[in-house]
Short mmCIF file of C-alpha atoms and ligand atoms in Angstrom, two decimals:
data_model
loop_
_atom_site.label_atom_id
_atom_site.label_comp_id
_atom_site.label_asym_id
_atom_site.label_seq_id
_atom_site.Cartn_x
_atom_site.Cartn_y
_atom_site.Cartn_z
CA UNK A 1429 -78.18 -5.40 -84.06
CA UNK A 1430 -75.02 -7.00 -85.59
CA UNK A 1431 -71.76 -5.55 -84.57
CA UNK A 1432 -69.07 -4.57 -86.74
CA UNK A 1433 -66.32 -7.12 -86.60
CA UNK A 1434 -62.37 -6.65 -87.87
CA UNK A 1435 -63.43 -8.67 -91.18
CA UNK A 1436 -65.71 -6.25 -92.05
CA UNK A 1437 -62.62 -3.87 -92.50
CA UNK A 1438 -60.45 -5.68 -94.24
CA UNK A 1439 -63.46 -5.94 -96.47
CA UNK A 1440 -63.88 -2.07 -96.44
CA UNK A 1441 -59.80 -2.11 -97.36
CA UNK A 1442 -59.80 -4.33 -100.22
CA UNK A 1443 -63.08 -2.36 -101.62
CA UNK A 1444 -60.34 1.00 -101.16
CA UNK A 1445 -59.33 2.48 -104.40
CA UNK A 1446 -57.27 4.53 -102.75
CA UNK A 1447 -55.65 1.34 -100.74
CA UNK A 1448 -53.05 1.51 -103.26
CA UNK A 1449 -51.70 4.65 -101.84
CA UNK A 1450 -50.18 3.23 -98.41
CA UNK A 1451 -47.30 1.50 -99.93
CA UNK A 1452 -46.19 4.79 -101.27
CA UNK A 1453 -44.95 5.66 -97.64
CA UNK A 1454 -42.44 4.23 -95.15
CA UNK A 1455 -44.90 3.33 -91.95
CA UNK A 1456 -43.05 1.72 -89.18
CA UNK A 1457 -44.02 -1.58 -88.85
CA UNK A 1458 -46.68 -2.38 -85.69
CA UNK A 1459 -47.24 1.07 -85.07
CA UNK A 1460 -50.75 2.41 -86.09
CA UNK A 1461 -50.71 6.52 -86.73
CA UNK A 1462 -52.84 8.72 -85.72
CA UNK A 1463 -51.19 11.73 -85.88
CA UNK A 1464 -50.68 12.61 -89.16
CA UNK A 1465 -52.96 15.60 -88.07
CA UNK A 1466 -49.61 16.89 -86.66
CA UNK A 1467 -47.09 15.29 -89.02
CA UNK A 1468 -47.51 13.79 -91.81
CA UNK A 1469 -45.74 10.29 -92.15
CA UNK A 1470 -42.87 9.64 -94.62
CA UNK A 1471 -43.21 9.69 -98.31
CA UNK A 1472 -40.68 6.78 -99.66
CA UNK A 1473 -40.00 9.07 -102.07
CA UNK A 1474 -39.34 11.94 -100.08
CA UNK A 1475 -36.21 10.15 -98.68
CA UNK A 1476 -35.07 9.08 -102.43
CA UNK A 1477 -35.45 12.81 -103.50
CA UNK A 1478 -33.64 13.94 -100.23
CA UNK A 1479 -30.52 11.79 -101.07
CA UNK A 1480 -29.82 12.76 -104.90
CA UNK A 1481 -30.78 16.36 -103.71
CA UNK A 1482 -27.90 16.19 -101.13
CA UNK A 1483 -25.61 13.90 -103.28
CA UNK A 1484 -25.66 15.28 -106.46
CA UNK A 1485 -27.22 18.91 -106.48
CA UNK A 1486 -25.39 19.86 -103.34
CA UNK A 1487 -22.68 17.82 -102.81
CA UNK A 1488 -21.78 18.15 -106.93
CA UNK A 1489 -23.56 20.78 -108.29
CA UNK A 1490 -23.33 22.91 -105.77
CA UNK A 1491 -24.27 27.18 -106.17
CA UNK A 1492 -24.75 26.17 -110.50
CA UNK A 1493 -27.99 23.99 -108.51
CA UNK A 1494 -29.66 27.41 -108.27
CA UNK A 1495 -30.30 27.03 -112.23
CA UNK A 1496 -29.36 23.25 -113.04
CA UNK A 1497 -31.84 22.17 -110.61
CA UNK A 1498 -34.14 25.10 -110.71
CA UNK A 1499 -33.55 25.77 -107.01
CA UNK A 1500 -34.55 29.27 -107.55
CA UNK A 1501 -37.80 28.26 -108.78
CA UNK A 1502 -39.08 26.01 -106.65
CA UNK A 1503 -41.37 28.25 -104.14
CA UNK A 1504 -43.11 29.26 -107.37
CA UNK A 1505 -43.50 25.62 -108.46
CA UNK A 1506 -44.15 23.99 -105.59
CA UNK A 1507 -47.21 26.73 -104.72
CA UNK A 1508 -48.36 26.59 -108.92
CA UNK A 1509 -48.87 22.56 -107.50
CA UNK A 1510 -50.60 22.98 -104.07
CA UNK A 1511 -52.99 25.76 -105.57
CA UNK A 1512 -54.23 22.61 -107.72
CA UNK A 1513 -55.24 21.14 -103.94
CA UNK A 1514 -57.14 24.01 -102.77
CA UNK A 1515 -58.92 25.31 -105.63
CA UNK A 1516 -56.41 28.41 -106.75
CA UNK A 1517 -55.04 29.39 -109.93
CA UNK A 1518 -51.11 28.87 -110.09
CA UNK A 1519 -50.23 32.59 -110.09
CA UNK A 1520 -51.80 33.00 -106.71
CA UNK A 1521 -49.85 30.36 -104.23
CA UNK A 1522 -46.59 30.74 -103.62
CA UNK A 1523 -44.30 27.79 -101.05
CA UNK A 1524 -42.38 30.09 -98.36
CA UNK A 1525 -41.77 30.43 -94.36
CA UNK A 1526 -43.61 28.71 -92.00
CA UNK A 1527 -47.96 29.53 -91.42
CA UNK A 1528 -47.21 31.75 -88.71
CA UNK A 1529 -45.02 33.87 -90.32
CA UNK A 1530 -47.72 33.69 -93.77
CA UNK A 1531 -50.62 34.54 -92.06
CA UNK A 1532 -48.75 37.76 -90.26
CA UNK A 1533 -47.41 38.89 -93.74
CA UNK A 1534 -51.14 38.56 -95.13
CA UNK A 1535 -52.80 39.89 -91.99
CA UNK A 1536 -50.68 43.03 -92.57
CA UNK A 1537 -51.44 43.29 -96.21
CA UNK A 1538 -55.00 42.51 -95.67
CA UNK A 1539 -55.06 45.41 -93.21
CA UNK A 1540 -53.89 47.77 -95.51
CA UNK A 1541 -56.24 47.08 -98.05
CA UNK A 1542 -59.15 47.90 -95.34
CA UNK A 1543 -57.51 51.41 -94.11
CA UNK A 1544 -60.40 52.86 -92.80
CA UNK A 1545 -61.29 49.74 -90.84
CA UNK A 1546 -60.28 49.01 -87.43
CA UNK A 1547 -61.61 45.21 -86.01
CA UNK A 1548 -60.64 41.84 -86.66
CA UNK A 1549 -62.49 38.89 -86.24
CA UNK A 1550 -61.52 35.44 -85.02
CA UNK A 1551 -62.93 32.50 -83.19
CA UNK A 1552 -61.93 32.42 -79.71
CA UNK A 1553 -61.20 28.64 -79.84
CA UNK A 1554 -58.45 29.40 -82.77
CA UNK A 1555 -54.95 28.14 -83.31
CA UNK A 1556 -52.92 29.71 -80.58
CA UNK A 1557 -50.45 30.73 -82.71
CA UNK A 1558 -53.24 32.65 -84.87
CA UNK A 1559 -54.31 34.21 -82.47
CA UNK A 1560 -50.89 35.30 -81.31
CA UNK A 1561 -50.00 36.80 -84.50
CA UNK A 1562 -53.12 39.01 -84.79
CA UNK A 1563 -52.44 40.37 -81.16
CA UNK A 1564 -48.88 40.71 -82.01
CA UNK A 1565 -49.20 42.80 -84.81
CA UNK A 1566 -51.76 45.17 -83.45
CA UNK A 1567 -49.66 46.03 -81.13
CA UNK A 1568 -46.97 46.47 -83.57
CA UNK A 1569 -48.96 48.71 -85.69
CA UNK A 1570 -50.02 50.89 -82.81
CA UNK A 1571 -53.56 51.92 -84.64
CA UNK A 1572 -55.84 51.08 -82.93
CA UNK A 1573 -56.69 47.69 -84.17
CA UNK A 1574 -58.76 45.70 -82.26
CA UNK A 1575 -59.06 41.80 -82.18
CA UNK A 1576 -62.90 40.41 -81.77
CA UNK A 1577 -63.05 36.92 -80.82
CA UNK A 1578 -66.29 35.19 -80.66
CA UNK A 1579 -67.94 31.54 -80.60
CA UNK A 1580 -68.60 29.99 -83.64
CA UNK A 1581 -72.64 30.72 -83.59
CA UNK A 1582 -71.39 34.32 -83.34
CA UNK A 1583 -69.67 34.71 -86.50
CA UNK A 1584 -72.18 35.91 -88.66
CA UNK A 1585 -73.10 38.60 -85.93
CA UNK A 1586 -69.87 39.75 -85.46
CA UNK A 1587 -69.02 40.80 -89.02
CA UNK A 1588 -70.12 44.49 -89.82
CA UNK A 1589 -68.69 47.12 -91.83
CA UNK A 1590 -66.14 48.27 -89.04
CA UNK A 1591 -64.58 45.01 -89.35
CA UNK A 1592 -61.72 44.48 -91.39
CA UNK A 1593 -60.53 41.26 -91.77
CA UNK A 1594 -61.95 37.69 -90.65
CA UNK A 1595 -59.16 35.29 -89.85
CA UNK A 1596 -60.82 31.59 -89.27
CA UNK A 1597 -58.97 28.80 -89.45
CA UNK A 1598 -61.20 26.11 -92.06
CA UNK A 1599 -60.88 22.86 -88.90
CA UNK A 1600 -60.25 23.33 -85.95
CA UNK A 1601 -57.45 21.26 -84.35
CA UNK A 1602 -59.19 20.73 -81.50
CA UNK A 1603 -62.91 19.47 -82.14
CA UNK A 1604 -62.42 18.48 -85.78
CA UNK A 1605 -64.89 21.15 -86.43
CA UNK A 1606 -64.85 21.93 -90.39
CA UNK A 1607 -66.64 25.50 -91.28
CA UNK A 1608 -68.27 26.42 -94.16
CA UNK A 1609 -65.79 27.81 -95.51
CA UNK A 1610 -68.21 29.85 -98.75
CA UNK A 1611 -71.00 30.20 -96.24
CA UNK A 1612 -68.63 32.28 -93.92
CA UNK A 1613 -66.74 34.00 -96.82
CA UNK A 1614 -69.64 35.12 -98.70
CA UNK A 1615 -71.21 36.97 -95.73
CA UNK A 1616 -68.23 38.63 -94.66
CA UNK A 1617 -67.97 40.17 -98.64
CA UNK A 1618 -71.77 40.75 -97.83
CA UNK A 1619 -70.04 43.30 -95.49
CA UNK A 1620 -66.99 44.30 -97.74
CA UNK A 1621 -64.71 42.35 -94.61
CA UNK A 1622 -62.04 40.58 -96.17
CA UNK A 1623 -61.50 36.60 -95.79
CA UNK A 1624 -57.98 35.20 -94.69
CA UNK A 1625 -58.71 31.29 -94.43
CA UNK A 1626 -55.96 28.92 -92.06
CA UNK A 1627 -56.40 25.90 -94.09
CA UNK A 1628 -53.32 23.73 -92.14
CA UNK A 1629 -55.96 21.02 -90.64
CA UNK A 1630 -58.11 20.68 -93.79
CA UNK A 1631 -55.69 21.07 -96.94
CA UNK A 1632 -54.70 17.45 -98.81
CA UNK A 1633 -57.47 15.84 -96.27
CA UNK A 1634 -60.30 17.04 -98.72
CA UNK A 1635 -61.36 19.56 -101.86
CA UNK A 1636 -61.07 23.19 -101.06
CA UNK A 1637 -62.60 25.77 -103.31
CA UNK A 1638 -60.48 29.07 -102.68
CA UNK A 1639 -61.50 30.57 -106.17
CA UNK A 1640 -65.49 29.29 -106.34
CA UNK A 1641 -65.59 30.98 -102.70
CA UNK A 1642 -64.41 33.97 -103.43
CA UNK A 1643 -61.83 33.89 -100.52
CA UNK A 1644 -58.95 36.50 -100.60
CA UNK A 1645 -56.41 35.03 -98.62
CA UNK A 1646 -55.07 31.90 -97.33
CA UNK A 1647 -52.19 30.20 -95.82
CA UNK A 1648 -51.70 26.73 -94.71
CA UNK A 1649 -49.26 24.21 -93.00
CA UNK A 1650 -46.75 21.88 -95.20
CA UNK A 1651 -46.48 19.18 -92.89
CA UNK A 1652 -49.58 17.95 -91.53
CA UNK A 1653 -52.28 15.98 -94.50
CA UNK A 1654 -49.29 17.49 -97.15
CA UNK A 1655 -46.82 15.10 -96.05
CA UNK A 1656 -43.73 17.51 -96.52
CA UNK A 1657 -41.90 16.64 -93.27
CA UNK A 1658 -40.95 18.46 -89.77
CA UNK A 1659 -40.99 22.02 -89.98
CA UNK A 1660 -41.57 21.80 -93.78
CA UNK A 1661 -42.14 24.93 -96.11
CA UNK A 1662 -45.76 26.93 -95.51
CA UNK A 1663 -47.92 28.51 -98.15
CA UNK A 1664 -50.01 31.24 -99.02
CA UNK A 1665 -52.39 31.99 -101.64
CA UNK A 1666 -53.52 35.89 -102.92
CA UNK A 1667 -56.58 36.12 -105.08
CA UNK A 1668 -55.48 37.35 -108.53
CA UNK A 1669 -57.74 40.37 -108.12
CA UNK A 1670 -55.74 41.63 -105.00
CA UNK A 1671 -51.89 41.21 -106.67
CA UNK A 1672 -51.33 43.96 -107.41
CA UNK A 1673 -52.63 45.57 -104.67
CA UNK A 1674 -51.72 43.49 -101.73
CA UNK A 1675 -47.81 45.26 -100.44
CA UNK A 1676 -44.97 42.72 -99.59
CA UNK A 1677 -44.86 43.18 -95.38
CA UNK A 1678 -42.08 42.04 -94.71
CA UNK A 1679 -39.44 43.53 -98.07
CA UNK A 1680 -36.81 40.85 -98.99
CA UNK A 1681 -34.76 40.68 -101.62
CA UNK A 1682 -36.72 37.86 -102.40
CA UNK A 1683 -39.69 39.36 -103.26
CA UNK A 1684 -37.53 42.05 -105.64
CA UNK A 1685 -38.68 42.68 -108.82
CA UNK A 1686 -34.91 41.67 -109.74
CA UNK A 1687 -33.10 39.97 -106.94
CA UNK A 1688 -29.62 39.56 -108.63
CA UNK A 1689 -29.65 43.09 -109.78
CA UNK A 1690 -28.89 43.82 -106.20
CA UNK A 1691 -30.10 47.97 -106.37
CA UNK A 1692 -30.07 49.91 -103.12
CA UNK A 1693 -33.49 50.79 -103.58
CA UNK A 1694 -36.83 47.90 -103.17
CA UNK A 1695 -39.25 47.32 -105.62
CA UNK A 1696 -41.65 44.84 -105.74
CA UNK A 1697 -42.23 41.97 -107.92
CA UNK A 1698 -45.06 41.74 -109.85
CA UNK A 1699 -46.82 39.00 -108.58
CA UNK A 1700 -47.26 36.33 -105.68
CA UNK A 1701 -43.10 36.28 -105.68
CA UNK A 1702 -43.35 39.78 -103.50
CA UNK A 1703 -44.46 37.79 -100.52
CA UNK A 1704 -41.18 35.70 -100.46
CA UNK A 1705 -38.55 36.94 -98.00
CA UNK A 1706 -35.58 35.27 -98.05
CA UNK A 1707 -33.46 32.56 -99.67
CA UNK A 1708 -35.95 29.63 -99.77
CA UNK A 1709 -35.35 26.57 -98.30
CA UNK A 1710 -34.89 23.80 -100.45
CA UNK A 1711 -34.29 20.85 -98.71
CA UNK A 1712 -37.43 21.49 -97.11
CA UNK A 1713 -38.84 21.98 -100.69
CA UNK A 1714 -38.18 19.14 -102.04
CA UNK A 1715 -39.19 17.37 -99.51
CA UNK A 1716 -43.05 19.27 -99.32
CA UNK A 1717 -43.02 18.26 -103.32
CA UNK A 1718 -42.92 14.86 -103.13
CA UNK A 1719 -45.94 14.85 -100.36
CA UNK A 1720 -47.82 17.30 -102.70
CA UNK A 1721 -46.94 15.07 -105.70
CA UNK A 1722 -48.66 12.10 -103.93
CA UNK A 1723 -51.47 14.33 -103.67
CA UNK A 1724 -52.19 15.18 -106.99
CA UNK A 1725 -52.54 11.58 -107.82
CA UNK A 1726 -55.23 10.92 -105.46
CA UNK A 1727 -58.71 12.21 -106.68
CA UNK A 1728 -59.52 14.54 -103.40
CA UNK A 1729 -63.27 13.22 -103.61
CA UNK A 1730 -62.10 9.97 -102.69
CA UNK A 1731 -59.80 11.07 -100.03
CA UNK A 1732 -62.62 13.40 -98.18
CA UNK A 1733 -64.91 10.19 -98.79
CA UNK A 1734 -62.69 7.58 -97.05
CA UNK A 1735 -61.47 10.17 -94.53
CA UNK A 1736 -65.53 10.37 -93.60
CA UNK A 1737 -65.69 6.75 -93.38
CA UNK A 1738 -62.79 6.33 -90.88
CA UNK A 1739 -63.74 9.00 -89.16
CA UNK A 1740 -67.78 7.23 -88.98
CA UNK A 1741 -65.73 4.15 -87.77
CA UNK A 1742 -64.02 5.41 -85.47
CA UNK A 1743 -67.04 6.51 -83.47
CA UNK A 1744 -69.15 3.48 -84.24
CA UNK A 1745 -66.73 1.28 -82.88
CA UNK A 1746 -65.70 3.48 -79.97
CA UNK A 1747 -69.65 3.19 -78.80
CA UNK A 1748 -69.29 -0.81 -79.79
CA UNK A 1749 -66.07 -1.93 -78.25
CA UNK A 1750 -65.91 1.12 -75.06
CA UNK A 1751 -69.17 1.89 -74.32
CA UNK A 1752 -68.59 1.33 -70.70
CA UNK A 1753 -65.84 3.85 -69.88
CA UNK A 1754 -66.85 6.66 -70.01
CA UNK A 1755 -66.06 8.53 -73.29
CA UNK A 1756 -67.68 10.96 -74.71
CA UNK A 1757 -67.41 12.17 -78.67
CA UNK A 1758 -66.30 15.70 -78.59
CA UNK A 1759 -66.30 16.15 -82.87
CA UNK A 1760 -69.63 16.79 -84.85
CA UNK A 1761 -71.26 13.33 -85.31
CA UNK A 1762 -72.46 14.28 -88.75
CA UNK A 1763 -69.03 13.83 -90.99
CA UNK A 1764 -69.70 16.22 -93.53
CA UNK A 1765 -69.10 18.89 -90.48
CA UNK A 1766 -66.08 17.27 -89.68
CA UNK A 1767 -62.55 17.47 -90.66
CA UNK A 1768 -59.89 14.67 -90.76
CA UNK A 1769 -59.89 13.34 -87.42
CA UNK A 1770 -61.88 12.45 -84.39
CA UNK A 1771 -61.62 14.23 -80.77
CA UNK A 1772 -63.33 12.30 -77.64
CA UNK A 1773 -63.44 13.22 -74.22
CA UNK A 1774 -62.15 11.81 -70.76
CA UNK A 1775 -60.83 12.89 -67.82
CA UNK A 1776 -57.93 10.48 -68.00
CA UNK A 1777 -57.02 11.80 -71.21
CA UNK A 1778 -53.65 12.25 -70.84
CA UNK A 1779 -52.76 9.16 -68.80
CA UNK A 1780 -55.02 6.98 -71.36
CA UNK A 1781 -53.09 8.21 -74.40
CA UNK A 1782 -49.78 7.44 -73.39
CA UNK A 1783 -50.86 4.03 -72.63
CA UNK A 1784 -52.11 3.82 -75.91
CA UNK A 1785 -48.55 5.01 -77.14
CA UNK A 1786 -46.80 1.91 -75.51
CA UNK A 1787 -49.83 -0.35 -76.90
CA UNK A 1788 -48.19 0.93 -80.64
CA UNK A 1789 -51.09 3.61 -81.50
CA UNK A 1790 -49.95 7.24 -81.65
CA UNK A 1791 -52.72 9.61 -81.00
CA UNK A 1792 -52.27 12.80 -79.02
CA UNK A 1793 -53.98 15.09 -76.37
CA UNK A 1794 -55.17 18.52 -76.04
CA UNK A 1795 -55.98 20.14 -72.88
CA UNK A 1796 -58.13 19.57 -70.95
CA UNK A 1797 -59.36 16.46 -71.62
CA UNK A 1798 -59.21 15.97 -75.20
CA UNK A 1799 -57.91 12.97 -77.20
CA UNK A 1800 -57.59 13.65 -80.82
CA UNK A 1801 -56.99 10.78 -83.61
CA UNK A 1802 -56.06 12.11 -86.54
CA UNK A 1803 -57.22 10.04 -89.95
CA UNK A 1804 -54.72 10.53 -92.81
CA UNK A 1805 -57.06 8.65 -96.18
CA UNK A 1806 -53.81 8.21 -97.74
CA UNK A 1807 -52.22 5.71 -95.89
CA UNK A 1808 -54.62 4.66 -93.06
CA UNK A 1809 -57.15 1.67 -93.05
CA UNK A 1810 -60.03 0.75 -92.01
CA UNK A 1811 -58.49 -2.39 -90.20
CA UNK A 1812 -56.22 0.11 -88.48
CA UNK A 1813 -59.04 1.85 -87.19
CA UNK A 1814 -60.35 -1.54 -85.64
CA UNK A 1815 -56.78 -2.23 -84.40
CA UNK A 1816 -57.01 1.34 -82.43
CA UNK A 1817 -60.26 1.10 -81.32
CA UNK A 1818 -59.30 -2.95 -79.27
CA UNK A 1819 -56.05 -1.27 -77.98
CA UNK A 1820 -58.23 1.70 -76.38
CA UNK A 1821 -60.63 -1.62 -74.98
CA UNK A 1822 -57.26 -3.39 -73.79
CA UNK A 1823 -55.99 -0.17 -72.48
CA UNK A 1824 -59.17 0.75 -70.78
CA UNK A 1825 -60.48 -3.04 -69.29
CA UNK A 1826 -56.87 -3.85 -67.90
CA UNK A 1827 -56.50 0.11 -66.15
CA UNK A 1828 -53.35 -0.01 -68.13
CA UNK A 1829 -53.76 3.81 -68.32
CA UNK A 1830 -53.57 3.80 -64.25
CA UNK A 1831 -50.12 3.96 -63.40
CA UNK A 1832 -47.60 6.56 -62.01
CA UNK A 1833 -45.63 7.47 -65.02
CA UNK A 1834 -48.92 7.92 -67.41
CA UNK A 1835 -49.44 11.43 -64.33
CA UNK A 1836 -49.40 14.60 -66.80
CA UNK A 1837 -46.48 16.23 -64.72
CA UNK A 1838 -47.40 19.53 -63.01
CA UNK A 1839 -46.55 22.26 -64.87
CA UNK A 1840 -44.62 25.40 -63.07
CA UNK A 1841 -46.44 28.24 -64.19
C1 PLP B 2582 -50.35 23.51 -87.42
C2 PLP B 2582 -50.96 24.85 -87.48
C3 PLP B 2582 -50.18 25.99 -87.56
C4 PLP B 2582 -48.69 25.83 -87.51
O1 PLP B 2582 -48.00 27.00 -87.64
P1 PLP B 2582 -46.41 26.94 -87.70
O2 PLP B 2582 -46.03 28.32 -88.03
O3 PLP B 2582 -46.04 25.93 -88.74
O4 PLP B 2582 -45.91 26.48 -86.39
C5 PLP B 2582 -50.80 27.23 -87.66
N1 PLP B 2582 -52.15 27.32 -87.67
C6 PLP B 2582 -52.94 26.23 -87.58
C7 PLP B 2582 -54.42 26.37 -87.60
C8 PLP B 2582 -52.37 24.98 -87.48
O5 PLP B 2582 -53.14 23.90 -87.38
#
């Protein structure tokens, strides 16, 4: 058996219609990322749009920016664009808050659509923070709500016509695991249970088909495979059929029918605007347009196919080059039940990935004994993946991982 060698992926690079793509960021030179998973790298034109946005429209324009500059429209614009990324008509997405705060807005909305139904269903490995919303809000509601959390297998069990809402995020951040996302969604309609998809691991890492699923909610994450910076802007999307029904949760003058009217009395909007809260926040905008932007001019086919192949790589060369320390792959093998990164197991985890942080590759881990390599397609390569793969060897045959500082400190619980 012939191995794979480091010319065989600058091969796979040149061959890389999307190779094109990388220059379009700012990548720190000797550093190879694997965490764009958790934050997306920097878009050179995100810092170009930053400047004239704080030059001119602030620092000139000022308040007239509102109009001038369309300020006021942007969480409308920005969501009409990312609906284009996940399969939703542009009436339905709307840029605003952060996912947490999105997914408790919908979760409340969602539950009053389902009045009569008490149970909500999640997977118990979810997001935290999911998790911590639905719990939150029971309580806050006070009606008896009930969170079910199962295993994966369980899903299809679990859903019944008690249950209300299903809240599953699409990958989870852990084990890479993707779900079927219309598989899922058409047997919870099966049972009347409405759908409320976490798409923050999978969104702008491959094609999602809200619409041709027949999913009724959504939210997702503006930093991770969108590229929109720290703490960017959020989304969430609404299926047209439940607009008019679905009642703003949180009401801010935002989501007014007629904001600068400024009546005593709330009404509405129409639309997907209800949802917004507050004044939105348009630094943070901007910068989440310029990552969706780059987006839209990368056929998503193409990114989900490359992200595949790194992912393949990854593991092929981890069994190559490391066979003999003791990893083990903790993602699905088969990539089309994978998301956009790998996860592999070992019980120096920790210690082994900040070695790997001073060798100049940035992956993270997840507790217990999880490292997780994320695999942006936009601006990774294959050769990158080779370079990662001989710094975990290096790391690994010289015990660099072994030494006091790598200890995960004890926690004080
Ligand atoms: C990253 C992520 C979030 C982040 O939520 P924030 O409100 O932005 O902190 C939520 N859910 C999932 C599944 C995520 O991966």
């Amino acid at each position: 058996m012939y191995g794979l060698s480091r010319d065989d992926c600058e091969r796979l690079d040149r061959e890389d219609p999307l190779g094109t793509l990388r220059g379009r960021f700012e990548l720190p030179s000797g550093l190879i990322y694997l965490d764009g998973n958790s934050l997306g790298a920097l878009p050179v034109g995100a810092r170009q749009r930053l400047d004239e946005l704080v030059r001119v429209q602030w620092g000139e324009d000022l308040i007239r920016s509102w109009n001038r500059h369309d300020w006021i429209g942007m969480p409308r614009r920005i969501g009409a664009k990312i609906a284009r990324l996940i399969g939703a008509r542009d009436d339905e997405v709307i840029a605003a808050d952060s996912t947490s705060i999105n997914l408790f807005k919908l979760l409340a909305a969602a539950l009053r659509l389902r009045p009569r139904r008490r149970i909500i269903v999640s997977e118990r490995t979810n997001f935290p923070t999911d998790l911590y919303i639905i719990e939150g809000l029971i309580e806050l509601l006070g009606q008896g709500h009930e969170l079910r959390l199962v295993h994966a297998d369980e899903l299809s069990d679990a859903l019944d016509e008690k249950v209300a809402v299903l809240v599953m995020t699409q990958v989870d951040y852990r084990s890479g695991r993707l779900h079927d996302l219309a598989a899922l969604t058409r047997q919870a309609q099966a049972k009347g249970v409405l759908t409320l998809w976490d798409l923050s691991h999978s969104a702008g890492a491959m094609p999602i088909e809200l619409n041709a699923a027949g999913v009724d909610m959504a939210v997702g994450c503006g930093y991770k495979y969108l590229n929109g910076g720290p703490g960017a802007p959020a989304y969430l999307f609404i299926a047209r059929r439940h607009l008019r029904d679905a009642q703003p949760t949180i009401a801010g003058w935002m989501g007014h029918a007629a904001p600068f009217t400024f009546a005593p009395d709330y009404r509405p909007a129409a639309g997907i605007e209800r949802h917004l809260v507050g004044t939105p926040p348009v630094l943070g905008l901007a910068a989440l347009e310029v990552g969706v932007d780059l987006l839209l001019e990368a056929d998503l086919q193409l990114v989900r196919e490359k992200s595949r192949r790194l992912g393949d790589l990854y593991l092929r060369l981890l069994d190559q080059e490391c066979a003999a320390f003791g990893f083990e792959h903790a993602c699905p093998h088969d990539s089309t039940r994978r998301g956009s990164q790998v996860a592999v197991r070992h019980p120096q985890g920790y210690a082994i990935i900040q070695a790997l942080i001073v060798e100049g590759v940035i992956g993270d881990f997840r507790a217990p004994d999880i490292l997780r390599f994320g695999l942006a397609p936009l601006y990774l390569r294959y050769v990158d993946i080779w370079d990662a793969v001989a710094a975990l060897h290096r790391v690994m045959a010289s015990q660099a991982w072994n030494k006091p500082e790598f200890k995960r400190k004890a926690t004080v619980t």
